[in-house]
């Protein structure tokens, strides 16, 4: 396909999944994720995707079905959001500990109580310490492309990966994008070769009780392999650029060359923040933008390199660590090791609208205050 | 049926079960019947330990440990993958305790049954959370002592067989250790049927039921002969009593175990009668004992 097509990020993910050809898909409906699996169910029903679609009774079972399938050595997919992701939590740990190369799309949505259907990153960031890789898309093209990249890296390092798309802002908003060509998909993603798969020829027991010293070592392996996966992400991004011409980085910089202050964010907010940066530049402010695409593994070195000359960071968070500060702010502070001021600004929880003007406001508010206090929009 | 038909040993010696464990013997019989073309999913239970610590494994067939509540869903994914890989002839068996079956995993069990997944679900029922040290489950019989019901459980045991019957699955059976031919015959029959199959194994537990380790099989037999544990088969909705109990005095079962100190034999007599009145209504004369006993 040569021209651009108009799709929501949810549809963009469905089309990517069709080309990735998972053999088992299992899901449970939850807004705003449902469109992803509805479309995939349609592909399976029409025979466009040769796979089994298993309609389960709960999110935790959706992930369980995927775990059961991948452990036999085949590719599988699921998607969820918010409470669905939280309900999966036990198996999020289990599948990472089990080193299964699962890819799951997450339409990022606030968590209750009270009920809220709209976007923030609390759902995915609350799964930060489970051992899954996490990447956040900023637009429909990234949503589409990141599915291929996530499978590529997950199947290389045997660590599962979540692909986050902002609920409604991306999941339900149509944008023009290039669909990946099926030849490109096949060249990029060879069939899954999973060495740990169960077999009756050579039977073994998967995940038996591990004595403390061995368990400790197993966790260390996951930790080191997660760190090493950064190299695989770099390789995958490079290979992707060769095949599609689209270049991605773990950390994306925007108008940073002569900037003193950097705004920092993840997800679709990046697009709004770019407009705000341009507006602030017109007012003479030396400001740029850092967008974290990859959240786990945390690309510390890329971040430090991108921000080497930055004197102050204003982190625009969609997730909160209550009693501490914004989660992304914490992450950034840890990455730069307290060397420069980091302002934590909670820009939007539960879909509170963010316009470029609000980001300008965040900028001017933060530069007036000393570092330390977490400010709310 | 000759015992030599069942020469396969899928359970290694040196497993980590307590002496006299009914659940270990049950696995041995099950694998003898099913053979080695089996993959097993085991949720949190005594069997999470019995299966062995890395690198020792007590099962000679591929096995996956699962979290407590989703073994039927893991098995669903496993079976789907086997179909995709062209190895549909391999039997997928969930091997779960009563905690996973009656309580925490009841939702995923019901869902897998409703989808009629092509798996055998086995509940080895020792009537309490034994792995954590004998706590009450919804399978614990009325008046039985557990550490969380120190003066005896107030409620009746959940009727899992009728619950599964309501799911209209192709095959349901109950088995226990004292009747090994009936046990293995039902497993072999189940293996040949497509769709969701549910087998309830009464697995006496010396530790939790308070009896001597050498009496496991004897107590299993008493459970049947007193009518406490009916041996049944429900094939495509048709109930069949496979072993007609002698209906011996209930006291012999209650006195055999320390857990029933608070049990009232009269109350139990009534409960057993109610149970059999109910079963006879469904079985309606179809109680030819066709397994060689």
XYZ file of C-alpha atoms in Angstrom:
670
model
C 0.000 0.000 0.000
C 1.613 3.276 -1.071
C -0.722 6.071 -0.045
C -1.804 7.099 3.400
C -4.990 5.778 4.953
C -7.183 7.366 7.594
C -7.438 5.200 10.733
C -7.808 5.506 14.468
C -4.896 4.213 16.546
C -7.105 1.314 17.640
C -7.602 0.338 13.991
C -3.943 1.019 13.225
C -3.036 -1.564 15.873
C -5.553 -4.081 14.503
C -4.033 -3.805 11.019
C -0.556 -4.274 12.489
C -1.697 -7.372 14.399
C -3.151 -8.788 11.181
C 0.296 -8.560 9.581
C 2.110 -9.906 12.638
C -0.095 -13.025 12.344
C -0.538 -14.160 15.945
C -2.174 -17.592 15.996
C -4.173 -17.055 19.173
C -5.949 -13.871 20.214
C -7.870 -13.635 23.443
C -9.592 -10.604 24.879
C -12.308 -9.193 27.076
C -14.129 -5.963 26.249
C -13.232 -2.722 28.002
C -13.551 0.869 26.837
C -11.559 2.360 25.113
C -9.663 -0.751 24.028
C -12.580 -2.686 22.550
C -12.216 -1.368 18.984
C -8.833 -3.055 18.684
C -10.134 -6.569 19.302
C -13.447 -6.001 17.522
C -11.538 -5.323 14.339
C -9.271 -8.329 14.922
C -12.338 -10.542 15.553
C -13.625 -9.333 12.184
C -10.330 -10.242 10.485
C -10.513 -13.723 12.024
C -14.175 -14.234 11.049
C -13.541 -13.202 7.432
C -10.434 -15.364 7.212
C -8.136 -12.389 6.610
C -6.254 -13.505 9.719
C -5.782 -17.235 10.206
C -6.007 -17.477 13.993
C -8.158 -18.633 16.884
C -10.018 -15.846 18.678
C -10.936 -16.909 22.215
C -13.623 -14.830 23.900
C -13.063 -15.156 27.625
C -14.949 -14.153 30.762
C -12.373 -11.768 32.260
C -9.175 -9.905 31.436
C -7.105 -12.151 33.664
C -8.282 -15.109 31.605
C -7.438 -13.291 28.365
C -3.834 -13.026 29.499
C -3.959 -16.602 30.844
C -5.029 -17.930 27.430
C -2.183 -16.001 25.812
C 0.278 -17.381 28.385
C -0.965 -20.934 27.743
C -0.571 -20.492 23.990
C 2.821 -18.760 23.917
C 4.328 -21.351 26.286
C 3.683 -23.967 23.566
C 5.754 -21.858 21.162
C 3.281 -19.826 19.135
C 2.655 -16.088 18.765
C -0.353 -14.567 20.531
C -1.928 -11.164 21.224
C -4.252 -9.444 23.652
C -5.296 -5.890 24.449
C -6.834 -4.187 27.444
C -7.155 -0.949 29.368
C -7.391 0.510 32.856
C -9.252 -1.855 35.225
C -8.684 -4.707 32.811
C -4.947 -4.211 33.092
C -5.201 -3.995 36.861
C -7.281 -7.177 36.956
C -4.471 -8.881 34.984
C -1.851 -7.698 37.445
C -0.971 -11.103 38.922
C -0.407 -12.560 35.469
C 1.482 -9.469 34.322
C 4.105 -10.487 36.874
C 3.688 -14.193 36.028
C 4.217 -13.760 32.279
C 7.295 -11.557 32.733
C 8.765 -13.994 35.254
C 7.912 -16.764 32.781
C 9.883 -14.880 30.088
C 7.094 -15.132 27.524
C 7.362 -12.857 24.462
C 3.790 -11.541 24.680
C 2.685 -8.246 23.159
C -0.317 -6.440 24.581
C -1.853 -3.160 23.477
C -3.098 -0.926 26.290
C -5.514 1.921 25.602
C -4.416 4.111 28.493
C -7.312 5.108 30.736
C -7.774 6.395 34.266
C -8.585 4.026 37.121
C -11.415 4.246 39.662
C -12.918 5.013 42.035
C -14.610 7.158 40.918
C -15.393 5.858 37.441
C -13.643 7.633 34.617
C -13.333 6.492 31.005
C -10.787 8.979 29.776
C -7.055 9.087 29.303
C -4.241 9.083 31.768
C -1.226 6.799 32.220
C -1.932 5.574 35.740
C -2.969 2.122 34.479
C 0.241 1.311 32.616
C 2.654 3.140 34.880
C 1.252 1.287 37.895
C 2.550 -1.876 36.161
C 6.024 -0.341 35.939
C 7.758 -2.834 38.244
C 6.354 -6.060 36.793
C 9.151 -6.798 34.335
C 7.254 -5.889 31.153
C 8.746 -3.558 28.582
C 6.586 -0.494 27.953
C 6.443 1.831 24.965
C 4.034 4.744 24.514
C 2.866 5.854 21.062
C 2.275 9.527 20.311
C 0.196 9.088 17.156
C -1.516 6.473 14.960
C 1.585 5.839 12.855
C 3.564 4.989 15.979
C 0.699 2.874 17.328
C 0.836 0.859 14.100
C 4.638 0.615 13.873
C 5.290 -0.045 17.569
C 3.329 -3.331 17.404
C 5.906 -4.749 14.954
C 8.790 -3.311 16.971
C 7.381 -4.688 20.222
C 7.128 -8.238 18.813
C 10.587 -7.932 17.325
C 12.247 -7.033 20.609
C 10.036 -9.215 22.842
C 10.863 -12.272 20.750
C 14.550 -11.411 20.848
C 14.906 -10.973 24.606
C 11.920 -13.071 25.827
C 10.388 -10.248 27.800
C 6.753 -9.223 27.201
C 5.905 -5.725 25.979
C 2.985 -3.323 26.382
C 2.228 -0.788 23.676
C 0.373 2.175 25.174
C -1.965 4.396 23.223
C -3.805 7.269 24.900
C -7.436 6.287 25.419
C -9.815 8.195 23.095
C -7.159 10.819 22.249
C -5.445 8.194 20.087
C -7.667 5.118 20.267
C -10.746 6.881 18.846
C -9.203 9.652 16.726
C -8.585 9.017 13.053
C -5.292 10.171 11.563
C -3.584 9.576 8.235
C -0.849 6.951 8.354
C 1.108 4.553 6.169
C 0.225 0.894 6.604
C 3.131 -1.492 6.642
C 3.497 -3.622 3.533
C 3.055 -7.371 4.149
C 6.462 -8.059 2.570
C 8.068 -5.615 4.998
C 6.263 -7.264 7.914
C 7.550 -10.691 6.909
C 11.107 -9.452 6.365
C 11.110 -7.711 9.729
C 9.440 -10.397 11.833
C 10.405 -14.013 11.128
C 8.247 -16.769 12.680
C 8.577 -17.128 16.457
C 11.372 -19.411 17.579
C 10.764 -19.958 21.287
C 13.361 -22.282 22.832
C 11.487 -22.752 26.129
C 8.324 -24.189 24.545
C 6.837 -27.326 26.069
C 7.165 -30.561 24.158
C 6.100 -34.153 24.740
C 9.316 -35.442 23.149
C 11.398 -33.768 25.807
C 9.013 -33.119 28.691
C 9.820 -30.666 31.471
C 7.988 -28.678 34.099
C 7.568 -24.971 33.495
C 7.995 -22.636 36.482
C 8.478 -25.069 39.389
C 9.424 -23.812 42.849
C 12.848 -22.179 42.717
C 14.995 -22.147 45.849
C 15.897 -18.633 47.131
C 19.431 -18.376 45.627
C 18.198 -19.558 42.214
C 15.098 -17.361 42.338
C 17.310 -14.387 43.200
C 19.486 -15.176 40.171
C 16.436 -15.598 37.930
C 15.226 -12.104 38.901
C 18.703 -10.737 38.266
C 18.624 -12.300 34.797
C 15.353 -10.552 34.026
C 16.822 -7.284 35.284
C 19.997 -7.560 33.192
C 18.168 -8.804 30.108
C 15.785 -5.865 30.380
C 18.777 -3.505 30.438
C 20.313 -5.325 27.483
C 17.046 -5.069 25.572
C 17.825 -1.383 24.954
C 20.406 -2.463 22.369
C 17.739 -4.624 20.727
C 15.378 -1.659 20.604
C 18.109 0.411 18.931
C 18.735 -2.357 16.394
C 15.023 -2.782 15.758
C 14.542 0.979 15.249
C 17.438 1.028 12.762
C 16.144 -1.986 10.858
C 12.680 -0.404 10.793
C 14.086 2.788 9.332
C 15.843 0.800 6.593
C 12.583 -0.946 5.685
C 10.068 1.891 6.069
C 12.069 5.119 6.163
C 10.463 5.977 9.497
C 12.975 6.747 12.228
C 12.248 6.250 15.907
C 14.350 6.754 19.004
C 13.853 5.602 22.604
C 13.891 9.288 23.563
C 12.812 11.929 21.085
C 14.117 15.491 21.304
C 12.338 18.512 19.815
C 13.838 22.033 19.515
C 16.403 21.206 22.165
C 19.545 22.555 20.481
C 19.740 25.863 22.319
C 17.129 25.139 24.977
C 17.668 25.848 28.672
C 14.429 24.214 29.795
C 12.961 20.979 28.552
C 9.354 19.916 28.867
C 9.144 16.135 29.317
C 6.186 13.889 28.505
C 4.984 10.573 27.070
C 2.208 9.627 24.641
C 0.003 11.878 22.532
C 0.678 14.865 24.774
C 3.914 15.195 22.811
C 1.999 16.514 19.798
C 0.278 19.216 21.861
C 3.511 20.072 23.668
C 5.258 20.669 20.339
C 2.729 23.402 19.537
C 3.272 24.888 23.008
C 7.057 24.856 22.511
C 6.672 26.782 19.245
C 4.415 29.322 20.960
C 6.859 29.723 23.856
C 9.737 30.116 21.442
C 7.881 33.005 19.804
C 7.788 34.610 23.246
C 11.571 34.245 23.471
C 11.630 31.309 25.887
C 14.514 28.884 25.368
C 12.466 25.749 25.685
C 12.354 22.371 23.981
C 10.617 19.022 24.414
C 11.710 15.529 25.380
C 9.304 12.693 24.622
C 9.962 9.327 26.214
C 8.791 6.639 23.807
C 10.330 3.816 25.781
C 9.422 3.762 29.467
C 10.744 0.270 30.297
C 13.587 -0.340 29.867
C 14.220 3.233 31.002
C 16.563 4.647 28.328
C 18.736 6.524 30.850
C 21.706 7.050 28.587
C 19.594 8.276 25.689
C 17.897 10.637 28.067
C 21.158 11.984 29.468
C 22.596 12.380 25.996
C 19.498 14.136 24.672
C 19.381 16.447 27.704
C 23.089 16.997 28.290
C 22.835 20.795 28.173
C 19.368 21.195 29.701
C 19.330 23.246 32.917
C 15.776 22.555 34.076
C 13.116 19.926 33.395
C 9.372 20.408 33.605
C 7.735 17.004 33.583
C 4.152 16.899 32.364
C 2.674 13.860 34.060
C -0.466 11.870 33.391
C 0.294 9.551 36.328
C 0.750 10.200 40.032
C 2.609 8.454 42.814
C 0.476 9.711 45.679
C 2.613 10.920 48.536
C 5.596 11.441 46.221
C 5.194 13.195 42.851
C 4.378 12.541 39.208
C 5.616 9.095 38.163
C 7.432 10.327 35.072
C 8.993 13.122 37.160
C 10.316 10.503 39.582
C 11.699 8.505 36.696
C 13.420 11.512 35.197
C 14.823 12.618 38.555
C 16.262 9.150 39.048
C 17.737 9.098 35.531
C 19.568 12.420 35.911
C 20.463 11.594 39.519
C 19.472 14.932 41.037
C 22.008 16.902 39.018
C 19.494 19.497 37.772
C 16.092 20.824 38.913
C 13.075 18.694 38.008
C 9.597 20.190 38.311
C 6.756 17.750 38.711
C 3.589 19.008 37.055
C 0.472 16.828 36.942
C -0.949 18.043 33.680
C -4.013 15.816 33.342
C -5.623 12.926 35.161
C -8.734 11.220 33.804
C -8.768 13.046 30.485
C -8.767 16.675 31.684
C -8.287 18.538 28.409
C -4.798 19.843 27.663
C -4.427 22.672 25.132
C -1.085 24.250 24.169
C -2.050 27.224 26.343
C -2.257 24.920 29.385
C 1.263 23.753 28.716
C 2.457 27.342 28.445
C 0.784 27.967 31.779
C 2.600 24.945 33.243
C 5.884 26.370 31.989
C 5.397 29.830 33.485
C 4.085 28.453 36.783
C 6.994 26.072 37.214
C 9.754 28.514 36.450
C 8.396 30.819 39.193
C 8.541 28.102 41.857
C 11.575 26.423 43.327
C 11.974 22.751 42.609
C 10.197 20.429 45.019
C 6.488 21.083 45.097
C 4.344 19.003 42.749
C 2.018 21.367 40.924
C -1.373 20.433 39.488
C -2.980 22.003 36.431
C -10.329 -54.937 32.598
C -6.792 -56.172 33.210
C -4.434 -54.057 35.303
C -1.647 -54.694 32.802
C -3.425 -52.200 30.516
C -2.213 -49.560 32.928
C 1.534 -50.201 33.031
C 2.512 -46.575 32.287
C 3.968 -44.668 35.234
C 3.787 -40.884 34.728
C 4.569 -40.015 38.335
C 8.138 -40.474 39.545
C 9.059 -41.681 42.990
C 10.580 -39.017 45.186
C 7.726 -36.549 44.706
C 7.082 -34.169 47.597
C 3.673 -35.346 48.832
C 3.035 -36.186 52.496
C 2.934 -39.868 53.394
C -0.462 -41.325 52.554
C -1.421 -38.419 50.256
C -4.543 -39.223 48.268
C -3.773 -36.554 45.687
C -0.431 -38.171 44.764
C -1.975 -41.602 44.309
C -4.753 -39.987 42.265
C -2.232 -38.476 39.843
C -0.509 -41.838 39.467
C -3.786 -43.505 38.507
C -4.808 -40.654 36.203
C -1.571 -40.771 34.208
C -1.671 -44.558 34.063
C -5.011 -44.200 32.344
C -4.121 -41.277 30.076
C -0.592 -42.245 29.042
C 2.218 -39.912 28.017
C 0.487 -37.853 25.317
C -0.714 -35.429 27.937
C 0.131 -31.884 29.039
C -0.854 -30.817 32.518
C -1.720 -27.415 33.997
C -1.619 -27.151 37.779
C -2.833 -24.088 39.678
C -1.648 -23.192 43.184
C -2.362 -26.197 45.386
C -0.633 -29.013 47.269
C 0.385 -30.202 43.832
C 2.420 -27.009 43.250
C 4.743 -28.559 45.824
C 4.266 -32.261 45.050
C 5.386 -31.582 41.456
C 8.885 -30.920 42.754
C 11.424 -28.156 43.125
C 13.666 -27.159 40.236
C 15.492 -29.075 38.783
C 13.524 -32.117 40.014
C 10.137 -32.760 38.452
C 7.868 -35.565 39.580
C 5.787 -35.670 36.392
C 7.093 -37.375 33.277
C 4.771 -35.393 31.044
C 5.059 -31.660 30.195
C 3.575 -29.529 32.938
C 2.869 -25.852 33.487
C 2.349 -24.256 36.854
C -0.444 -21.701 36.885
C -1.655 -19.052 39.292
C -4.575 -20.037 41.484
C -7.579 -18.755 39.552
C -6.952 -19.269 35.841
C -5.769 -22.824 35.171
C -8.734 -23.536 32.819
C -7.825 -20.420 30.805
C -4.133 -21.367 30.612
C -5.258 -24.839 29.469
C -7.521 -23.186 26.877
C -4.534 -21.367 25.399
C -2.442 -24.518 25.569
C -5.035 -26.551 23.681
C -5.533 -23.813 21.077
C -1.773 -23.777 20.477
C -1.700 -27.570 20.137
C -4.439 -27.338 17.490
C -2.438 -24.678 15.648
C 0.695 -26.823 15.832
C -1.092 -29.877 14.428
C -0.728 -31.808 17.696
C -4.389 -31.906 18.623
C -4.040 -35.561 19.684
C -2.323 -34.430 22.897
C -4.690 -34.364 25.867
C -4.695 -31.216 27.994
C -5.528 -31.826 31.644
C -6.048 -29.284 34.405
C -5.204 -30.785 37.783
C -6.622 -28.524 40.477
C -7.474 -28.729 44.155
C -10.835 -27.872 45.655
C -9.692 -24.319 46.502
C -9.009 -23.548 42.829
C -12.139 -25.401 41.695
C -14.897 -24.551 44.147
C -13.614 -21.104 45.190
C -11.045 -18.861 43.550
C -11.091 -20.385 40.060
C -14.810 -21.101 39.826
C -15.287 -18.240 37.362
C -12.665 -19.427 34.894
C -13.843 -23.036 35.326
C -17.416 -22.055 34.521
C -16.270 -20.021 31.517
C -14.120 -22.809 30.064
C -17.030 -25.228 30.540
C -19.436 -22.815 28.856
C -17.061 -22.495 25.892
C -16.856 -26.309 25.911
C -13.066 -26.154 25.687
C -11.477 -29.425 24.672
C -9.807 -30.139 28.015
C -10.126 -32.551 30.940
C -10.570 -30.676 34.197
C -9.751 -32.731 37.266
C -10.480 -31.556 40.771
C -8.639 -33.585 43.370
C -10.863 -32.770 46.293
C -9.323 -32.969 49.761
C -12.065 -30.727 51.106
C -9.982 -27.832 52.464
C -6.934 -25.629 51.790
C -4.424 -28.279 52.837
C -1.268 -26.727 51.360
C -1.622 -23.677 53.598
C -2.401 -25.802 56.656
C -6.056 -26.931 56.578
C -8.346 -23.931 56.105
C -11.999 -24.184 55.157
C -13.028 -24.090 51.489
C -16.533 -24.183 50.068
C -15.865 -27.884 49.500
C -15.332 -28.571 53.213
C -18.225 -30.737 54.478
C -20.613 -29.456 57.097
C -19.370 -29.799 60.693
C -15.811 -30.646 59.639
C -12.987 -29.158 61.691
C -10.449 -26.968 59.920
C -8.122 -24.344 61.392
C -10.583 -21.636 60.337
C -13.643 -23.612 61.502
C -12.342 -24.827 64.861
C -15.775 -25.964 66.095
C -16.868 -27.353 62.739
C -18.031 -25.756 59.475
C -21.579 -24.426 59.598
C -22.411 -24.563 55.900
C -22.901 -27.555 53.633
C -20.352 -28.615 51.013
C -20.946 -26.930 47.649
C -22.464 -29.326 45.123
C -19.932 -29.001 42.323
C -21.321 -31.917 40.288
C -24.747 -30.343 39.885
C -23.060 -27.009 39.127
C -21.084 -28.618 36.326
C -24.175 -30.538 35.157
C -25.867 -27.155 34.681
C -23.138 -26.281 32.167
C -24.309 -29.101 29.848
C -20.783 -30.398 29.245
C -20.325 -33.761 27.503
C -18.808 -35.685 30.398
C -18.756 -35.523 34.200
C -17.521 -38.249 36.520
C -16.641 -38.838 40.150
C -13.875 -41.235 41.160
C -11.867 -42.182 44.197
C -8.808 -44.214 45.090
C -10.399 -47.353 46.498
C -11.910 -48.094 43.071
C -8.877 -47.896 40.748
C -10.482 -49.706 37.805
C -13.526 -47.418 37.921
C -11.108 -44.472 38.295
C -8.906 -45.336 35.322
C -11.796 -46.499 33.167
C -13.476 -43.109 33.568
C -10.252 -41.243 32.735
C -9.795 -43.328 29.583
C -13.404 -42.770 28.600
C -13.009 -39.028 29.195
C -9.878 -38.944 27.060
C -11.814 -40.227 24.038
C -14.531 -37.572 24.336
C -14.182 -34.120 22.728
C -15.078 -30.996 24.661
C -15.060 -30.090 28.314
C -14.786 -33.024 30.699
C -14.964 -32.667 34.478
C -13.729 -35.348 36.866
C -14.037 -35.032 40.630
C -11.562 -37.134 42.616
C -12.156 -37.614 46.330
C -8.575 -37.476 47.640
C -8.365 -38.205 51.378
C -5.728 -36.168 53.219
C -4.267 -37.746 56.380
C -2.857 -34.404 57.520
C -6.057 -32.408 57.229
C -8.651 -35.104 57.872
C -6.760 -36.433 60.897
C -6.223 -40.128 60.206
C -3.247 -42.498 59.986
C -1.292 -42.375 56.722
C -1.893 -46.069 56.045
C -5.710 -45.652 55.957
C -6.104 -43.433 52.852
C -7.573 -46.094 50.588
C -9.737 -47.504 53.359
C -11.250 -44.084 54.049
C -11.759 -43.521 50.336
C -13.743 -46.788 50.297
C -15.736 -45.832 53.397
C -16.729 -42.553 51.735
C -18.319 -44.553 48.912
C -19.822 -47.364 50.975
C -21.512 -44.963 53.403
C -23.016 -43.041 50.483
C -21.104 -39.865 51.364
C -19.275 -39.836 48.031
C -21.359 -41.201 45.142
C -19.510 -42.694 42.189
C -21.260 -41.289 39.160
C -20.960 -40.602 35.500
C -22.960 -37.987 33.607
C -22.528 -38.469 29.896
C -24.301 -35.968 27.659
C -26.679 -35.178 30.494
C -27.513 -38.806 31.338
C -26.779 -39.639 34.970
C -25.478 -43.070 35.864
C -24.536 -44.522 39.251
C -21.429 -46.592 38.514
C -21.033 -48.111 41.973
C -24.150 -48.837 44.014
C -23.101 -48.206 47.643
C -23.864 -50.640 50.438
C -25.033 -47.711 52.562
C -23.237 -48.867 55.662
C -23.528 -46.949 58.929
C -22.376 -43.325 58.510
C -20.642 -43.408 61.883
C -17.879 -45.593 60.484
C -16.876 -42.774 58.110
C -17.225 -40.014 60.689
C -15.298 -41.902 63.381
C -12.466 -42.722 60.992
C -11.308 -39.077 60.948
C -10.402 -36.615 63.669
C -11.981 -33.739 61.746
C -15.535 -34.958 62.423
C -15.449 -34.713 66.216
C -18.237 -32.134 66.115
C -20.355 -33.990 63.553
C -23.865 -35.144 64.420
C -24.429 -38.595 62.842
C -28.200 -38.013 62.617
C -27.700 -34.807 60.678
C -25.267 -36.604 58.353
C -27.685 -39.465 57.827
C -30.304 -36.962 56.667
C -27.825 -35.187 54.391
C -26.740 -38.460 52.770
C -30.374 -39.460 52.247
C -31.172 -36.055 50.687
C -28.175 -36.447 48.407
C -29.257 -39.878 47.216
C -32.922 -38.864 46.761
C -31.635 -36.088 44.530
C -29.300 -38.356 42.554
C -31.948 -41.070 42.078
C -34.280 -38.476 40.570
C -31.679 -37.690 37.925
C -30.319 -41.198 37.484
C -33.858 -42.588 37.030
C -32.962 -46.262 36.917
C -29.825 -45.806 34.816
C -27.525 -47.355 37.390
C -26.111 -50.401 35.698
C -22.664 -50.894 37.185
C -20.766 -51.445 33.947
C -17.247 -51.095 35.313
C -15.824 -54.363 36.606
C -15.794 -54.108 40.356
